[in-house]
Coordinates of C-alpha atoms in Angstrom, one line a residue:
X1210 CA -91.5 -92.2 -32.6
X1211 CA -95.0 -93.6 -32.4
X1212 CA -97.8 -91.0 -32.0
X1213 CA -99.3 -90.9 -28.6
X1214 CA -102.9 -91.8 -28.7
X1215 CA -105.8 -90.6 -26.6
X1216 CA -109.1 -92.3 -26.8
X1217 CA -112.0 -90.7 -25.0
X1218 CA -115.6 -91.8 -24.5
X1219 CA -117.2 -88.4 -24.3
X1220 CA -120.8 -88.9 -23.3
X1221 CA -122.2 -85.4 -22.6
X1222 CA -119.0 -83.6 -23.5
X1223 CA -119.2 -80.9 -26.1
X1224 CA -116.1 -80.3 -28.1
X1225 CA -115.1 -77.3 -30.1
X1226 CA -115.8 -78.6 -33.6
X1227 CA -119.3 -77.5 -34.7
X1228 CA -120.1 -80.8 -36.4
X1229 CA -119.6 -82.6 -33.0
X1230 CA -122.1 -80.3 -31.3
X1231 CA -124.7 -80.7 -33.9
X1232 CA -125.2 -84.5 -33.7
X1233 CA -125.8 -86.8 -30.8
X1234 CA -122.9 -89.0 -29.7
X1235 CA -123.6 -92.7 -29.7
X1236 CA -120.2 -94.0 -28.9
X1237 CA -116.5 -93.2 -28.5
X1238 CA -115.4 -89.9 -30.0
X1239 CA -111.8 -89.4 -31.2
X1240 CA -109.8 -86.3 -30.7
X1241 CA -106.7 -87.8 -32.3
X1242 CA -105.4 -86.0 -35.4
X1243 CA -106.8 -87.4 -38.7
X1244 CA -105.1 -90.4 -40.1
X1245 CA -104.0 -91.9 -36.8
X1246 CA -105.5 -95.2 -35.8
X1247 CA -106.9 -95.4 -32.3
X1248 CA -106.6 -98.8 -30.6
X1249 CA -109.3 -100.3 -28.5
X1250 CA -108.7 -99.7 -24.9
X1251 CA -109.8 -101.4 -21.7
X1252 CA -112.4 -99.8 -19.4
X1253 CA -111.4 -97.8 -16.4
X1254 CA -110.8 -99.6 -13.2
X1255 CA -114.1 -99.9 -11.2
X1256 CA -114.6 -99.5 -7.5
X1257 CA -111.4 -97.5 -6.9
X1258 CA -110.8 -95.3 -4.0
X1259 CA -107.9 -93.1 -2.8
X1260 CA -106.4 -89.7 -2.3
X1261 CA -104.9 -87.2 -4.5
X1262 CA -102.6 -84.2 -4.1
X1263 CA -103.8 -83.3 -0.7
X1264 CA -104.1 -84.7 2.8
X1265 CA -107.7 -85.9 2.9
X1266 CA -108.7 -89.3 1.6
X1267 CA -112.0 -89.1 -0.2
X1268 CA -113.3 -92.3 -1.7
X1269 CA -113.0 -92.7 -5.4
X1270 CA -116.2 -92.5 -7.3
X1271 CA -117.7 -95.7 -8.8
X1272 CA -116.6 -96.7 -12.3
X1273 CA -117.2 -93.6 -14.5
X1274 CA -120.0 -94.0 -17.1
X1275 CA -117.8 -92.2 -19.6
X1276 CA -114.2 -93.3 -19.1
X1277 CA -111.3 -91.8 -20.9
X1278 CA -108.0 -93.7 -21.3
X1279 CA -104.7 -91.9 -21.7
X1280 CA -101.4 -93.2 -23.0
X1281 CA -98.8 -90.8 -21.6
X1282 CA -95.7 -92.7 -22.8
X1283 CA -96.9 -92.8 -26.4
X1284 CA -97.6 -96.5 -26.4
X1285 CA -101.0 -98.1 -25.8
X1286 CA -100.9 -101.1 -23.5
X1287 CA -102.2 -104.3 -25.1
X1288 CA -105.7 -105.0 -24.0
X1289 CA -105.7 -107.9 -21.5
X1290 CA -109.0 -109.7 -21.0
X1291 CA -110.0 -110.0 -17.4
X1292 CA -111.0 -113.7 -18.0
X1293 CA -111.4 -116.2 -20.8
X1294 CA -113.1 -119.5 -21.0
X1295 CA -111.4 -122.6 -22.2
X1296 CA -112.7 -126.0 -23.0
X1297 CA -112.6 -128.7 -20.4
X1298 CA -111.8 -131.2 -23.2
X1299 CA -109.1 -130.4 -25.8
X1300 CA -110.8 -129.4 -29.0
X1301 CA -114.1 -129.0 -27.4
X1302 CA -116.2 -125.9 -27.7
X1303 CA -118.0 -125.9 -24.4
X1304 CA -116.4 -123.9 -21.6
X1305 CA -115.6 -125.9 -18.5
X1306 CA -112.7 -123.8 -17.0
X1307 CA -112.5 -120.1 -16.6
X1308 CA -109.1 -118.5 -16.5
X1309 CA -108.7 -114.9 -15.3
X1310 CA -106.3 -112.4 -14.0
X1311 CA -105.7 -112.4 -10.2
X1312 CA -107.5 -110.0 -8.0
X1313 CA -105.8 -107.4 -5.9
X1314 CA -103.4 -108.5 -3.2
X1315 CA -104.0 -107.1 0.3
X1316 CA -100.6 -105.8 1.5
X1317 CA -102.0 -103.8 4.4
X1318 CA -99.8 -105.7 6.9
X1319 CA -96.6 -104.7 5.1
X1320 CA -94.2 -102.9 7.5
X1321 CA -90.7 -101.4 7.7
X1322 CA -89.6 -101.6 11.3
X1323 CA -89.2 -104.4 13.9
X1324 CA -89.4 -104.3 17.7
X1325 CA -85.8 -103.1 18.0
X1326 CA -86.7 -100.1 15.8
X1327 CA -89.9 -99.2 17.6
X1328 CA -92.5 -101.4 16.1
X1329 CA -95.8 -101.3 18.0
X1330 CA -96.3 -105.0 17.4
X1331 CA -97.9 -107.2 14.7
X1332 CA -101.0 -107.5 17.0
X1333 CA -101.4 -103.8 17.6
X1334 CA -104.9 -103.7 16.0
X1335 CA -106.2 -106.8 17.9
X1336 CA -109.5 -105.8 19.5
X1337 CA -110.0 -102.8 17.2
X1338 CA -112.8 -102.4 14.7
X1339 CA -112.1 -101.8 11.0
X1340 CA -114.8 -99.0 11.0
X1341 CA -112.9 -97.0 13.7
X1342 CA -109.6 -97.4 11.9
X1343 CA -111.1 -96.2 8.7
X1344 CA -112.6 -93.2 10.4
X1345 CA -109.7 -92.0 12.4
X1346 CA -106.5 -93.2 10.7
X1347 CA -107.3 -91.5 7.4
X1348 CA -107.4 -88.1 9.0
X1349 CA -104.9 -88.6 11.8
X1350 CA -102.9 -85.3 12.3
X1351 CA -99.4 -86.4 11.6
X1352 CA -97.6 -83.1 11.0
X1353 CA -97.7 -82.4 14.7
X1354 CA -95.7 -80.0 16.8
X1355 CA -95.2 -82.7 19.5
X1356 CA -91.9 -84.6 19.1
X1357 CA -93.4 -87.5 21.1
X1358 CA -96.6 -87.8 19.1
X1359 CA -94.8 -87.3 15.8
X1360 CA -92.6 -90.2 16.7
X1361 CA -95.5 -92.4 17.7
X1362 CA -97.4 -91.5 14.5
X1363 CA -94.5 -92.6 12.4
X1364 CA -94.0 -95.8 14.3
X1365 CA -97.7 -96.6 14.0
X1366 CA -97.6 -96.1 10.2
X1367 CA -94.4 -98.1 9.7
X1368 CA -95.5 -101.1 11.9
X1369 CA -96.6 -104.1 9.9
X1370 CA -99.8 -105.4 11.5
X1371 CA -102.8 -107.3 10.2
X1372 CA -105.9 -105.1 10.1
X1373 CA -109.0 -106.3 12.0
X1374 CA -111.6 -108.2 10.0
X1375 CA -114.5 -106.3 8.4
X1376 CA -115.4 -104.6 5.3
X1377 CA -113.2 -101.6 4.5
X1378 CA -115.1 -98.3 4.4
X1379 CA -112.5 -96.5 2.3
X1380 CA -109.1 -97.0 0.7
X1381 CA -106.9 -100.0 1.6
X1382 CA -105.0 -99.5 4.9
X1383 CA -101.7 -99.5 2.9
X1384 CA -103.0 -96.5 0.9
X1385 CA -104.0 -94.8 4.1
X1386 CA -100.7 -95.3 5.7
X1387 CA -98.9 -94.1 2.6
X1388 CA -101.1 -91.0 2.5
X1389 CA -100.4 -90.2 6.2
X1390 CA -96.6 -90.7 5.8
X1391 CA -96.7 -88.3 2.8
X1392 CA -98.8 -85.8 4.9
X1393 CA -96.1 -86.0 7.6
X1394 CA -93.4 -85.3 5.0
X1395 CA -91.8 -88.7 5.4
X1396 CA -91.4 -89.3 1.7
X1397 CA -88.4 -91.7 1.9
X1398 CA -90.4 -94.1 4.1
X1399 CA -93.6 -93.7 2.1
X1400 CA -91.7 -94.7 -1.1
X1401 CA -90.0 -97.6 0.6
X1402 CA -93.3 -98.8 2.0
X1403 CA -95.0 -98.4 -1.4
X1404 CA -92.3 -100.5 -3.1
X1405 CA -92.5 -103.1 -0.4
X1406 CA -96.2 -103.4 -1.0
X1407 CA -95.8 -103.3 -4.8
X1408 CA -98.0 -106.3 -5.3
X1409 CA -101.0 -104.2 -4.2
X1410 CA -102.0 -102.6 -7.5
X1411 CA -105.2 -100.9 -6.3
X1412 CA -105.7 -97.4 -7.6
X1413 CA -105.6 -95.8 -4.2
X1414 CA -102.1 -97.3 -3.6
X1415 CA -100.9 -96.3 -7.1
X1416 CA -102.0 -92.7 -6.5
X1417 CA -100.0 -92.5 -3.2
X1418 CA -97.0 -94.2 -4.8
X1419 CA -97.1 -91.7 -7.6
X1420 CA -97.3 -88.7 -5.2
X1421 CA -94.4 -90.1 -3.1
X1422 CA -92.3 -90.6 -6.2
X1423 CA -93.0 -87.0 -7.5
X1424 CA -92.1 -85.6 -4.1
X1425 CA -88.9 -87.6 -4.1
X1426 CA -88.1 -86.2 -7.6
X1427 CA -88.5 -89.7 -9.2
X1428 CA -90.8 -88.8 -12.1
X1429 CA -90.3 -92.0 -14.0
X1430 CA -91.5 -94.0 -11.0
X1431 CA -94.5 -91.8 -10.7
X1432 CA -95.4 -92.2 -14.4
X1433 CA -95.1 -96.0 -14.1
X1434 CA -98.1 -95.8 -11.8
X1435 CA -100.5 -94.4 -14.4
X1436 CA -101.5 -97.8 -15.6
X1437 CA -103.1 -98.6 -12.2
X1438 CA -104.8 -95.2 -11.8
X1439 CA -108.4 -94.9 -13.3
X1440 CA -108.7 -91.9 -15.5
X1441 CA -112.2 -90.9 -14.5
X1442 CA -114.3 -88.6 -16.5
X1443 CA -115.0 -85.5 -14.4
X1444 CA -111.8 -83.8 -13.4
X1445 CA -113.8 -80.7 -12.5
X1446 CA -115.4 -82.5 -9.5
X1447 CA -113.5 -85.8 -9.1
X1448 CA -110.1 -85.3 -7.4
X1449 CA -108.8 -88.6 -8.7
X1450 CA -109.7 -87.7 -12.3
X1451 CA -108.0 -84.4 -11.9
X1452 CA -104.9 -86.0 -10.5
X1453 CA -104.9 -88.6 -13.3
X1454 CA -105.2 -86.1 -16.1
X1455 CA -102.5 -83.8 -14.6
X1456 CA -100.1 -86.7 -14.1
X1457 CA -100.9 -87.9 -17.7
X1458 CA -100.0 -84.5 -19.1
X1459 CA -96.9 -84.4 -16.9
X1460 CA -95.6 -87.7 -18.2
X1461 CA -96.5 -86.9 -21.8
X1462 CA -94.4 -83.7 -21.6
X1463 CA -91.5 -85.6 -20.0
X1464 CA -91.7 -88.1 -22.8
X1465 CA -91.5 -85.3 -25.3
X1466 CA -95.0 -86.1 -26.6
X1467 CA -95.9 -82.4 -26.5
X1468 CA -98.7 -82.4 -29.1
X1469 CA -100.6 -85.1 -27.2
X1470 CA -99.8 -83.4 -23.9
X1471 CA -101.5 -80.3 -25.4
X1472 CA -104.6 -82.4 -26.3
X1473 CA -104.7 -83.7 -22.7
X1474 CA -104.5 -80.2 -21.3
X1475 CA -107.3 -79.1 -23.8
X1476 CA -109.3 -82.1 -22.6
X1477 CA -108.9 -81.0 -19.0
X1478 CA -110.1 -77.5 -19.9
X1479 CA -113.1 -79.0 -21.9
X1480 CA -114.0 -81.1 -18.9
X1481 CA -114.1 -78.0 -16.7
X1482 CA -111.0 -78.4 -14.6
X1483 CA -110.5 -75.0 -12.9
X1484 CA -106.8 -74.7 -12.2
X1485 CA -105.1 -71.7 -13.9
X1486 CA -101.7 -72.5 -12.4
X1487 CA -101.8 -76.0 -14.0
X1488 CA -102.6 -74.5 -17.4
X1489 CA -99.9 -71.9 -17.1
X1490 CA -97.2 -74.3 -16.0
X1491 CA -98.2 -77.0 -18.5
X1492 CA -98.3 -74.4 -21.3
X1493 CA -94.9 -73.1 -20.5
X1494 CA -93.5 -76.7 -20.3
X1495 CA -95.1 -77.6 -23.7
X1496 CA -94.3 -74.5 -25.8
X1497 CA -92.8 -71.9 -23.6
X1498 CA -95.9 -69.7 -23.4
X1499 CA -96.4 -68.4 -19.9
X1500 CA -100.1 -67.7 -19.2
X1501 CA -100.9 -65.4 -16.3
X1502 CA -101.7 -67.3 -13.1
X1503 CA -101.5 -66.4 -9.4
X1504 CA -99.0 -68.1 -7.2
X1505 CA -100.5 -70.9 -5.1
X1506 CA -101.6 -70.3 -1.5
X1507 CA -100.2 -73.8 -0.8
X1508 CA -97.5 -75.5 -2.9
X1509 CA -98.7 -79.0 -3.5
X1510 CA -96.6 -82.0 -4.8
X1511 CA -98.1 -81.7 -8.2
X1512 CA -97.6 -77.9 -8.3
X1513 CA -94.0 -78.2 -7.5
X1514 CA -93.5 -81.0 -10.0
X1515 CA -94.9 -78.8 -12.8
X1516 CA -92.8 -75.8 -11.7
X1517 CA -89.7 -78.0 -12.1
X1518 CA -91.0 -79.3 -15.4
X1519 CA -91.6 -75.8 -16.7
X1520 CA -88.3 -74.6 -15.4
X1521 CA -90.1 -71.8 -13.7
X1522 CA -88.8 -70.2 -10.5
X1523 CA -90.7 -71.2 -7.4
X1524 CA -92.7 -68.6 -5.6
X1525 CA -90.6 -66.5 -3.2
X1526 CA -92.4 -68.0 -0.2
X1527 CA -92.2 -71.6 -1.4
X1528 CA -90.6 -72.9 1.7
X1529 CA -93.4 -71.4 3.9
X1530 CA -96.3 -72.6 1.8
X1531 CA -94.9 -76.0 0.7
X1532 CA -96.6 -79.2 1.6
X1533 CA -94.5 -81.1 4.2
X1534 CA -93.6 -83.7 1.6
X1535 CA -91.6 -81.1 -0.4
X1536 CA -89.5 -79.9 2.5
X1537 CA -86.6 -82.3 2.0
X1538 CA -86.5 -81.5 -1.7
X1539 CA -86.4 -77.7 -1.0
X1540 CA -83.9 -77.9 1.8
X1541 CA -81.4 -80.0 -0.2
X1542 CA -81.8 -78.3 -3.6
X1543 CA -78.6 -76.4 -4.1
X1544 CA -80.1 -74.3 -6.9
X1545 CA -82.4 -72.5 -4.5
X1546 CA -81.5 -69.5 -2.3
X1547 CA -80.0 -70.0 1.1
X1548 CA -83.1 -68.4 2.7
X1549 CA -85.5 -70.8 1.0
X1550 CA -83.4 -73.8 2.0
X1551 CA -83.1 -72.6 5.6
X1552 CA -86.8 -72.1 6.0
X1553 CA -87.5 -75.5 4.5
X1554 CA -84.8 -77.0 6.7
X1555 CA -86.2 -75.5 9.8
X1556 CA -89.7 -76.9 9.1
X1557 CA -88.2 -80.2 8.2
X1558 CA -86.4 -80.5 11.6
X1559 CA -89.6 -79.5 13.4
X1560 CA -91.3 -82.5 11.7
X1561 CA -88.3 -84.7 12.5
X1562 CA -87.5 -85.2 8.8
X1563 CA -83.9 -83.8 9.1
X1564 CA -81.2 -83.7 11.7
X1565 CA -80.0 -80.7 13.6
X1566 CA -76.6 -81.1 11.9
X1567 CA -78.2 -80.7 8.5
X1568 CA -79.8 -77.5 9.7
X1569 CA -76.5 -76.3 11.0
X1570 CA -75.0 -76.8 7.5
X1571 CA -77.8 -74.6 6.1
X1572 CA -77.2 -71.9 8.7
X1573 CA -73.6 -71.7 7.5
X1574 CA -74.6 -71.0 3.9
X1575 CA -75.1 -67.2 4.0
X1576 CA -71.8 -65.3 3.6
X1577 CA -72.3 -62.7 6.3
X1578 CA -69.9 -59.8 6.7
X1579 CA -68.4 -58.2 9.8
X1580 CA -71.0 -55.4 9.3
X1581 CA -73.7 -57.9 9.7
X1582 CA -72.2 -59.3 12.9
X1583 CA -71.7 -55.8 14.3
X1584 CA -75.4 -55.2 13.7
X1585 CA -76.3 -57.7 16.4
X1586 CA -74.9 -55.2 18.9
X1587 CA -77.2 -52.5 17.7
X1588 CA -80.3 -54.6 17.0
X1589 CA -79.8 -54.1 13.2
X1590 CA -80.8 -57.5 11.9
X1591 CA -81.4 -58.9 8.4
X1592 CA -85.0 -58.3 7.3
X1593 CA -85.5 -62.1 6.8
X1594 CA -86.3 -64.0 9.9
X1595 CA -84.5 -67.1 8.5
X1596 CA -81.4 -65.0 7.8
X1597 CA -81.5 -63.5 11.3
X1598 CA -81.5 -67.0 12.8
X1599 CA -78.6 -68.0 10.5
X1600 CA -76.7 -64.9 11.5
X1601 CA -77.3 -65.6 15.2
X1602 CA -75.9 -69.1 14.8
X1603 CA -72.8 -68.0 13.0
X1604 CA -72.2 -65.3 15.5
X1605 CA -72.6 -67.8 18.4
X1606 CA -69.9 -70.1 16.8
X1607 CA -67.5 -67.2 16.4
X1608 CA -68.0 -65.7 19.8
X1609 CA -65.2 -66.3 22.4
X1610 CA -66.5 -64.2 25.3
X1611 CA -68.5 -66.6 27.6
X1612 CA -71.0 -63.9 28.7
X1613 CA -71.7 -62.8 25.2
X1614 CA -72.0 -66.3 24.0
X1615 CA -74.6 -67.0 26.7
X1616 CA -76.6 -64.0 25.6
X1617 CA -76.5 -65.1 22.0
X1618 CA -77.7 -68.7 22.8
X1619 CA -80.6 -67.3 25.0
X1620 CA -81.5 -64.9 22.2
X1621 CA -81.5 -67.7 19.7
X1622 CA -83.8 -69.9 21.9
X1623 CA -86.2 -67.0 22.5
X1624 CA -86.2 -66.2 18.8
X1625 CA -86.9 -69.9 18.0
X1626 CA -89.8 -69.9 20.5
X1627 CA -91.3 -66.8 19.0
X1628 CA -91.1 -68.3 15.5
X1629 CA -92.6 -71.7 16.7
X1630 CA -89.3 -73.2 15.9
X1631 CA -88.0 -74.0 19.4
X1632 CA -87.4 -77.7 18.8
X1633 CA -85.5 -77.0 15.6
X1634 CA -83.4 -74.4 17.3
X1635 CA -82.5 -76.7 20.2
X1636 CA -81.5 -79.4 17.7
X1637 CA -79.3 -77.0 15.8
X1638 CA -77.6 -75.6 18.9
X1639 CA -77.1 -79.0 20.5
X1640 CA -73.4 -79.3 19.4
X1641 CA -72.8 -75.8 20.9
X1642 CA -74.6 -76.7 24.1
X1643 CA -72.8 -80.0 24.7
X1644 CA -69.5 -78.3 24.3
X1645 CA -70.2 -76.0 27.3
X1646 CA -69.6 -77.5 30.7
X1647 CA -71.9 -76.4 33.6
X1648 CA -69.9 -73.9 35.7
X1649 CA -70.7 -70.8 37.8
X1650 CA -69.6 -68.7 34.9
X1651 CA -72.4 -70.2 32.9
X1652 CA -75.1 -70.1 35.6
X1653 CA -77.2 -67.6 33.7
X1654 CA -77.5 -70.2 30.9
X1655 CA -78.7 -72.9 33.2
X1656 CA -82.5 -72.4 33.0
X1657 CA -82.4 -72.3 29.2
X1658 CA -80.1 -75.4 29.1
X1659 CA -82.4 -77.4 31.5
X1660 CA -85.4 -76.6 29.4
X1661 CA -83.7 -77.5 26.1
X1662 CA -82.3 -80.8 27.4
X1663 CA -85.7 -81.7 28.9
X1664 CA -87.4 -81.2 25.6
X1665 CA -85.1 -83.6 23.7
X1666 CA -85.2 -86.1 26.6
X1667 CA -81.6 -85.8 27.7
X1668 CA -82.3 -86.1 31.4
X1669 CA -78.7 -86.5 32.6
X1670 CA -77.5 -83.2 31.1
X1671 CA -80.7 -81.5 32.3
X1672 CA -79.9 -82.8 35.8
X1673 CA -76.4 -81.5 35.7
X1674 CA -77.5 -78.0 34.7
X1675 CA -80.3 -78.1 37.2
X1676 CA -77.8 -78.7 40.0
X1677 CA -75.9 -75.6 38.9
X1678 CA -79.2 -73.6 39.2
X1679 CA -79.6 -74.9 42.8
X1680 CA -76.3 -73.6 43.9
X1681 CA -76.8 -70.4 45.9
X1682 CA -80.5 -71.0 46.5
X1683 CA -81.7 -71.6 42.9
X1684 CA -83.3 -69.0 40.7
X1685 CA -86.8 -68.7 42.2
X1686 CA -89.7 -69.6 40.1
X1687 CA -87.5 -71.1 37.4
X1688 CA -86.2 -73.7 39.9
X1689 CA -89.7 -74.5 41.1
X1690 CA -91.1 -75.2 37.6
X1691 CA -88.1 -76.9 36.1
X1692 CA -87.7 -79.1 39.2
X1693 CA -91.4 -80.1 38.9
X1694 CA -90.9 -81.0 35.2
X1695 CA -87.9 -83.1 36.0
X1696 CA -89.8 -84.9 38.7
X1697 CA -92.4 -86.2 36.3
X1698 CA -90.0 -88.9 35.1
X1699 CA -88.5 -89.7 38.4
X1700 CA -89.7 -92.8 40.4
X1701 CA -92.2 -91.9 43.1
X1702 CA -90.1 -93.4 45.9
X1703 CA -87.1 -91.1 45.1
X1704 CA -89.1 -87.9 45.6
X1705 CA -90.4 -86.1 48.6
X1706 CA -94.1 -86.2 47.8
X1707 CA -95.0 -84.1 50.9
X1708 CA -92.8 -81.3 49.6
X1709 CA -94.2 -81.7 46.1
X1710 CA -97.8 -81.6 47.5
X1711 CA -97.0 -78.4 49.4
X1712 CA -95.6 -76.7 46.2
X1713 CA -98.7 -77.6 44.3
X1714 CA -101.0 -76.3 47.1
X1715 CA -99.1 -73.0 47.2
X1716 CA -99.4 -72.6 43.4
X1717 CA -103.1 -73.5 43.4
X1718 CA -103.7 -70.7 45.8
X1719 CA -101.8 -68.2 43.7
X1720 CA -103.5 -65.1 42.4
X1721 CA -101.9 -65.6 39.0
X1722 CA -103.9 -67.9 36.7
X1723 CA -100.8 -69.1 34.8
X1724 CA -99.3 -70.5 38.0
X1725 CA -102.6 -72.1 39.0
X1726 CA -102.8 -73.7 35.6
X1727 CA -99.2 -75.0 36.0
X1728 CA -100.0 -76.6 39.3
X1729 CA -103.2 -78.2 38.1
X1730 CA -101.4 -79.6 35.1
X1731 CA -98.6 -80.9 37.2
X1732 CA -101.0 -82.6 39.7
X1733 CA -103.0 -84.3 36.9
X1734 CA -99.9 -85.5 35.0
X1735 CA -98.4 -86.9 38.2
X1736 CA -101.6 -88.8 38.8
X1737 CA -101.7 -90.0 35.2
X1738 CA -98.1 -91.3 35.8
X1739 CA -99.2 -93.2 38.9
X1740 CA -97.8 -90.8 41.5
X1741 CA -100.0 -90.4 44.5
X1742 CA -101.0 -87.0 45.9
X1743 CA -103.1 -86.1 49.0
X1744 CA -106.9 -85.9 48.5
X1745 CA -107.2 -82.3 49.6
X1746 CA -105.3 -81.3 46.5
X1747 CA -108.0 -82.7 44.3
X1748 CA -110.7 -80.8 46.1
X1749 CA -108.7 -77.6 45.5
X1750 CA -108.4 -78.5 41.9
X1751 CA -112.2 -78.9 41.6
X1752 CA -112.5 -75.3 43.0
X1753 CA -109.9 -73.7 40.7
X1754 CA -110.6 -75.8 37.5
X1755 CA -113.2 -73.3 36.1
X1756 CA -110.4 -70.7 35.8
X1757 CA -108.1 -73.1 33.8
X1758 CA -108.7 -73.1 30.1
X1759 CA -107.4 -75.1 27.2
X1760 CA -108.4 -77.0 24.0
X1761 CA -110.6 -80.0 24.7
X1762 CA -110.9 -82.8 22.2
X1763 CA -114.3 -84.2 21.3
X1764 CA -115.6 -86.2 24.3
X1765 CA -116.4 -89.2 22.0
X1766 CA -112.6 -89.4 21.1
X1767 CA -111.6 -89.3 24.8
X1768 CA -114.2 -91.9 25.6
X1769 CA -113.0 -94.2 22.8
X1770 CA -109.4 -93.6 23.9
X1771 CA -110.1 -94.6 27.4
X1772 CA -111.9 -97.8 26.3
X1773 CA -109.2 -98.8 23.8
X1774 CA -106.4 -98.3 26.4
X1775 CA -108.3 -100.4 29.0
X1776 CA -108.7 -103.2 26.5
X1777 CA -105.0 -103.0 25.7
X1778 CA -105.4 -102.2 21.9
X1779 CA -102.1 -100.5 21.3
X1780 CA -102.7 -99.3 17.7
X1781 CA -106.1 -97.8 18.4
X1782 CA -104.8 -96.2 21.6
X1783 CA -101.9 -94.5 19.8
X1784 CA -104.1 -93.5 16.9
X1785 CA -106.8 -91.9 19.2
X1786 CA -104.2 -90.2 21.4
X1787 CA -102.7 -88.5 18.3
X1788 CA -106.2 -87.5 17.2
X1789 CA -107.0 -86.2 20.7
X1790 CA -104.1 -83.8 20.9
X1791 CA -104.3 -82.7 17.2
X1792 CA -101.8 -81.0 15.0
X1793 CA -100.9 -78.5 17.8
X1794 CA -99.8 -81.2 20.1
X1795 CA -99.6 -80.1 23.8
X1796 CA -99.8 -76.4 23.0
X1797 CA -102.8 -74.9 24.8
X1798 CA -104.3 -78.3 25.5
X1799 CA -106.5 -78.6 28.6
X1800 CA -104.8 -80.4 31.5
X1801 CA -107.5 -83.0 31.8
X1802 CA -107.2 -84.0 28.1
X1803 CA -103.4 -84.4 28.1
X1804 CA -103.5 -86.3 31.4
X1805 CA -105.9 -88.8 29.9
X1806 CA -103.7 -89.2 26.9
X1807 CA -100.7 -89.8 29.2
X1808 CA -102.6 -92.3 31.3
X1809 CA -103.8 -94.1 28.2
X1810 CA -100.3 -94.5 26.8
X1811 CA -99.2 -95.8 30.1
X1812 CA -102.0 -98.3 30.2
X1813 CA -100.7 -100.0 27.0
X1814 CA -97.2 -100.1 28.4
X1815 CA -95.8 -97.1 26.5
X1816 CA -94.4 -95.8 29.8
X1817 CA -91.4 -93.9 28.3
X1818 CA -93.6 -92.2 25.7
X1819 CA -96.1 -91.3 28.5
X1820 CA -93.4 -89.7 30.6
X1821 CA -91.9 -87.8 27.7
X1822 CA -95.3 -86.5 26.7
X1823 CA -96.0 -85.4 30.3
X1824 CA -92.7 -83.5 30.2
X1825 CA -93.7 -81.8 26.9
X1826 CA -97.1 -80.8 28.3
X1827 CA -95.7 -79.2 31.5
X1828 CA -92.9 -77.5 29.6
X1829 CA -95.6 -75.9 27.5
X1830 CA -97.3 -74.5 30.7
X1831 CA -94.0 -73.1 32.0
X1832 CA -92.1 -69.9 31.3
X1833 CA -88.9 -71.2 32.9
X1834 CA -85.9 -71.0 30.7
X1835 CA -87.6 -69.2 27.8
X1836 CA -84.7 -67.1 26.7

């Protein structure tokens, strides 16, 4: 096997050998073992920008003054001149024609979905400015708790659309879209999009492609990207340089070029890269030596790849601290514990990365005993929250007594709410719920069933369970709130608006702030959906609004959102709507803010999404059906 070569231009870098430190360096310095010839290497790629093993997208530094070029596979690439001059006349010496390599290809308009699959349209950016897209898209919160906004974010990122004209202020839009898909955990689509846009060989795209490949456990594909990633010269302060040198060492180890991998690791240390976990995992992968290093606070894609490379057991809380891009890997890895896989699966379902049925299969993994099931009757649960939820599910499937089964389902839903896993719980219990027909024997389950079906947008089933609630006079406050939530998606002409207005007036005059908040939210959402309410209600809302609290987005975002929606710019409206609600979605959002988002979505003809978001928002303000 050919020796792997590393050539480094080390201006200002002091190496360990005393002779190196004693004399000034005028040019490239070799750290290759004696007797090995170092080939000439091309310079680092200038003008690159991108993102590394995190969510933010900092611009790459300008071309480093002291580039280092790594050959992770053990073979140096042949130097390719960027251009050469040939004679206009055969045999002549003067240059009349310049031949060069093609520049980068802009693949920003590459997409994966069409109108039947939810595309927002090839013209979704028409009317937007490139500066606004660069500002907001790169930091768009995609791992959101809102099912509606999560779906819109994914559709925005997968839609192929030509970006507006103007100089880009950061990475290419393709790189930004890949980065956001990875941040959302949608690695399969990120990898597909990267391969569809493979003609874009810019460093920022190559970095995101490599990250997606690593998360998908396709290391060879990740290593193939190294030729398009600039090595940089300051891994201590430049995230791209740090990513490049870590990926280089990773690929060298996989290629069994361990001596050179050790040189790369030593180089990182000499350059001041501060990452004890990297050194520990790389050292173990190279020669089995396990250096002491604390477990990470957050498990990144690169961290997880090195854990696997070193064959080291993941941290006990890996599923809780893992980046979203790792959740599918963890949930489907049969070598991991049932608890780890369940926790990863629950998070994956919350982010719409896995189906409820896949989570059901994970809940069935633990081999519980009859003693465990009996413990549910005496509140003796497993210590692990994930195992408690799995035990509840298995017990629900096995339970034949209707009343006990109802109590188990309600307990599961309330447990899911408490663990911020309600959507995942509903998805897992959907097969159980759909097997139960509404009947008087099941009336106690009705509020929880209506709430669950409303969350996932199954209005017919929600309606059937709501009718069961109404038999015998309904269930008080539950009927009032769930009825109001169902009315958000009903046509105005089919509702008794006078009765609705009276309910809102009564709630606004309540002595309980939660009820006033519910009524104010309902009124503002109905108005955003085009439903007309009497003017006196708005005066009352003005009076009670100081008592209603909630998160408020920056006013500049709300203003831009309003302007974009009025101009009909679909892509910008969706992007700003997601930004306005943030990662927490509709939780604790101020009624005025969510109402504006709903109205803006409706203004660009996303009516169904507007209604579903309004339903989510009012459900968040309601206690009805919560276990």
